[in-house]
């Protein structure tokens, strides 16, 4: 089945969040080191972003490195950082040419200096692009972001910039790293794991969750189209009844 042709382009999710999982297992299956899987994961990233721009998706957020990932063996952490740095360096021109804006969420200060520099340059060069915003979650965890938001809200109250009674569901997310992004309507996780793993916990409140057994290095734009097709078949009720939705 050609899923791309089945997609209703007038009902696309405005934001798709992806947990790219299974790189290590993919490499192991091939008798290779885990890093081999991460390297091939970049090919999937490229293909999925191209596919997303092709059909008009406006926001894609990728869980590229979690706070917890810092606890992996040092060699693997270094390798992932190197892959990130070289990919951003190599692909910035492609992002510019395709009108893609690069954005980052997470505790950026924890990243190596060279990584911060590459990211900052790429973000500067793509700042005015508006076809698709590609957000990388790096050194990110949702609990970190939520705790950070609570802290910044407390500081704003302390400084007299915010009234305690004004803190509500609209104000709170304006203190999250994702404040410039709409909430994801679709969350995709590869590799057969059915977990959210500390990813966008506030923002995914009403998201449709899509799990596929495919390992991330095998995931391609056609798989993205299938996930969107599946999403469009679902009824999103937001707590209402089917009858209320008409
Ligand atoms: C999860 O698979 C993958 C990661 C923690 C790293 C993902 C990073 C990349 C694909 C590189 C990103 C590059 C750009 C430019 C965004 P896993 O290692 O947890 O796999 P496993 O569950 O099979 O062990």
CSV table of N, CA, C and O and ligand atoms in Angstrom, one decimal, residues 20-26 34 38 41-42 45 62-65 69 72 76 80 83-84 87-88 136 191 216, ligand 1:
chain,number,residue,atom,x,y,z
A,20,UNK,N,13.7,7.8,18.7
A,20,UNK,CA,14.4,7.0,17.7
A,20,UNK,C,15.1,5.9,18.5
A,20,UNK,O,16.2,6.1,19.1
A,21,UNK,N,14.5,4.8,18.6
A,21,UNK,CA,15.0,3.7,19.5
A,21,UNK,C,15.4,2.5,18.6
A,21,UNK,O,14.8,2.2,17.6
A,22,UNK,N,16.4,1.8,19.1
A,22,UNK,CA,16.8,0.5,18.5
A,22,UNK,C,18.1,0.5,17.7
A,22,UNK,O,18.4,-0.5,17.1
A,23,UNK,N,18.8,1.6,17.8
A,23,UNK,CA,20.1,1.7,17.1
A,23,UNK,C,21.1,0.6,17.5
A,23,UNK,O,21.7,-0.1,16.7
A,24,UNK,N,21.1,0.4,18.9
A,24,UNK,CA,22.1,-0.6,19.4
A,24,UNK,C,21.7,-2.0,19.0
A,24,UNK,O,22.6,-2.8,18.6
A,25,UNK,N,20.4,-2.3,19.1
A,25,UNK,CA,20.0,-3.7,18.7
A,25,UNK,C,20.2,-4.0,17.2
A,25,UNK,O,20.6,-5.0,16.8
A,26,UNK,N,20.0,-2.9,16.4
A,26,UNK,CA,20.2,-3.0,15.0
A,26,UNK,C,21.6,-3.4,14.6
A,26,UNK,O,21.9,-4.3,13.8
A,34,UNK,N,27.6,-0.8,18.7
A,34,UNK,CA,26.4,0.0,18.8
A,34,UNK,C,26.5,1.3,18.0
A,34,UNK,O,25.6,1.8,17.4
A,38,UNK,N,24.1,3.9,15.5
A,38,UNK,CA,23.8,5.4,15.6
A,38,UNK,C,24.1,6.1,14.3
A,38,UNK,O,23.4,6.9,13.8
A,41,UNK,N,21.5,5.5,12.0
A,41,UNK,CA,20.3,6.3,12.5
A,41,UNK,C,20.3,7.6,11.8
A,41,UNK,O,19.2,8.1,11.6
A,42,UNK,N,21.4,8.2,11.5
A,42,UNK,CA,21.4,9.5,10.8
A,42,UNK,C,20.8,9.4,9.4
A,42,UNK,O,20.1,10.4,9.0
A,45,UNK,N,17.2,9.7,10.0
A,45,UNK,CA,16.8,11.1,10.3
A,45,UNK,C,16.7,11.9,9.0
A,45,UNK,O,15.7,12.6,8.8
A,62,UNK,N,12.9,15.3,17.6
A,62,UNK,CA,13.6,14.0,17.7
A,62,UNK,C,14.3,13.9,19.1
A,62,UNK,O,15.0,14.8,19.5
A,63,UNK,N,14.0,12.8,19.7
A,63,UNK,CA,14.7,12.5,21.0
A,63,UNK,C,16.1,12.0,20.7
A,63,UNK,O,16.3,10.8,20.4
A,64,UNK,N,17.1,12.9,20.6
A,64,UNK,CA,18.4,12.4,20.1
A,64,UNK,C,19.3,12.0,21.2
A,64,UNK,O,20.3,11.2,21.1
A,65,UNK,N,19.1,12.6,22.4
A,65,UNK,CA,20.0,12.3,23.6
A,65,UNK,C,19.3,12.7,24.9
A,65,UNK,O,19.1,13.9,25.1
A,69,UNK,N,20.9,9.3,29.0
A,69,UNK,CA,21.9,8.7,28.1
A,69,UNK,C,23.4,9.1,28.5
A,69,UNK,O,24.3,8.4,28.1
A,72,UNK,N,25.5,6.2,29.8
A,72,UNK,CA,26.0,5.1,28.9
A,72,UNK,C,27.6,5.1,29.0
A,72,UNK,O,28.2,6.1,29.4
A,76,UNK,N,30.6,5.4,24.0
A,76,UNK,CA,29.4,5.6,23.2
A,76,UNK,C,28.9,7.0,23.3
A,76,UNK,O,28.5,7.6,22.3
A,80,UNK,N,28.4,9.4,20.1
A,80,UNK,CA,27.1,10.1,19.7
A,80,UNK,C,27.3,11.6,19.5
A,80,UNK,O,26.8,12.2,18.6
A,83,UNK,N,28.9,12.2,16.3
A,83,UNK,CA,28.0,12.0,15.1
A,83,UNK,C,27.1,13.3,15.0
A,83,UNK,O,26.9,13.8,13.9
A,84,UNK,N,26.7,13.8,16.2
A,84,UNK,CA,25.9,15.0,16.2
A,84,UNK,C,26.6,16.1,15.5
A,84,UNK,O,26.1,16.8,14.6
A,87,UNK,N,27.2,15.6,11.8
A,87,UNK,CA,26.0,15.7,11.0
A,87,UNK,C,25.5,17.1,10.9
A,87,UNK,O,25.1,17.6,9.8
A,88,UNK,N,25.5,17.8,12.0
A,88,UNK,CA,25.0,19.2,11.9
A,88,UNK,C,25.9,20.0,11.0
A,88,UNK,O,25.4,20.8,10.2
A,136,UNK,N,15.8,19.2,18.0
A,136,UNK,CA,16.5,18.1,18.6
A,136,UNK,C,16.4,18.2,20.1
A,136,UNK,O,16.8,19.2,20.7
A,191,UNK,N,11.2,0.4,17.5
A,191,UNK,CA,11.9,-0.7,18.2
A,191,UNK,C,11.0,-1.5,19.1
A,191,UNK,O,11.5,-2.3,19.9
A,216,UNK,N,15.1,1.9,14.6
A,216,UNK,CA,15.3,3.2,14.0
A,216,UNK,C,16.1,3.2,12.7
A,216,UNK,O,15.7,3.8,11.7
B,1,LIG,C1,18.5,5.0,20.8
B,1,LIG,O1,18.9,3.7,20.4
B,1,LIG,C2,19.3,6.1,20.1
B,1,LIG,C3,20.1,7.0,20.7
B,1,LIG,C4,20.1,7.1,22.2
B,1,LIG,C5,20.9,8.0,20.0
B,1,LIG,C6,20.2,8.5,18.7
B,1,LIG,C7,21.1,9.4,18.0
B,1,LIG,C8,21.2,9.4,16.6
B,1,LIG,C9,20.4,8.6,15.7
B,1,LIG,C10,22.1,10.4,16.0
B,1,LIG,C11,21.3,11.6,16.0
B,1,LIG,C12,21.8,12.5,15.0
B,1,LIG,C13,21.1,13.6,14.6
B,1,LIG,C14,21.7,14.6,13.7
B,1,LIG,C15,19.7,14.0,15.2
B,1,LIG,P1,19.5,2.8,21.5
B,1,LIG,O2,21.0,3.0,21.5
B,1,LIG,O3,18.8,3.0,22.8
B,1,LIG,O4,19.2,1.4,20.9
B,1,LIG,P2,18.9,0.1,21.7
B,1,LIG,O5,17.6,0.3,22.5
B,1,LIG,O6,18.7,-1.0,20.7
B,1,LIG,O7,20.1,-0.2,22.6
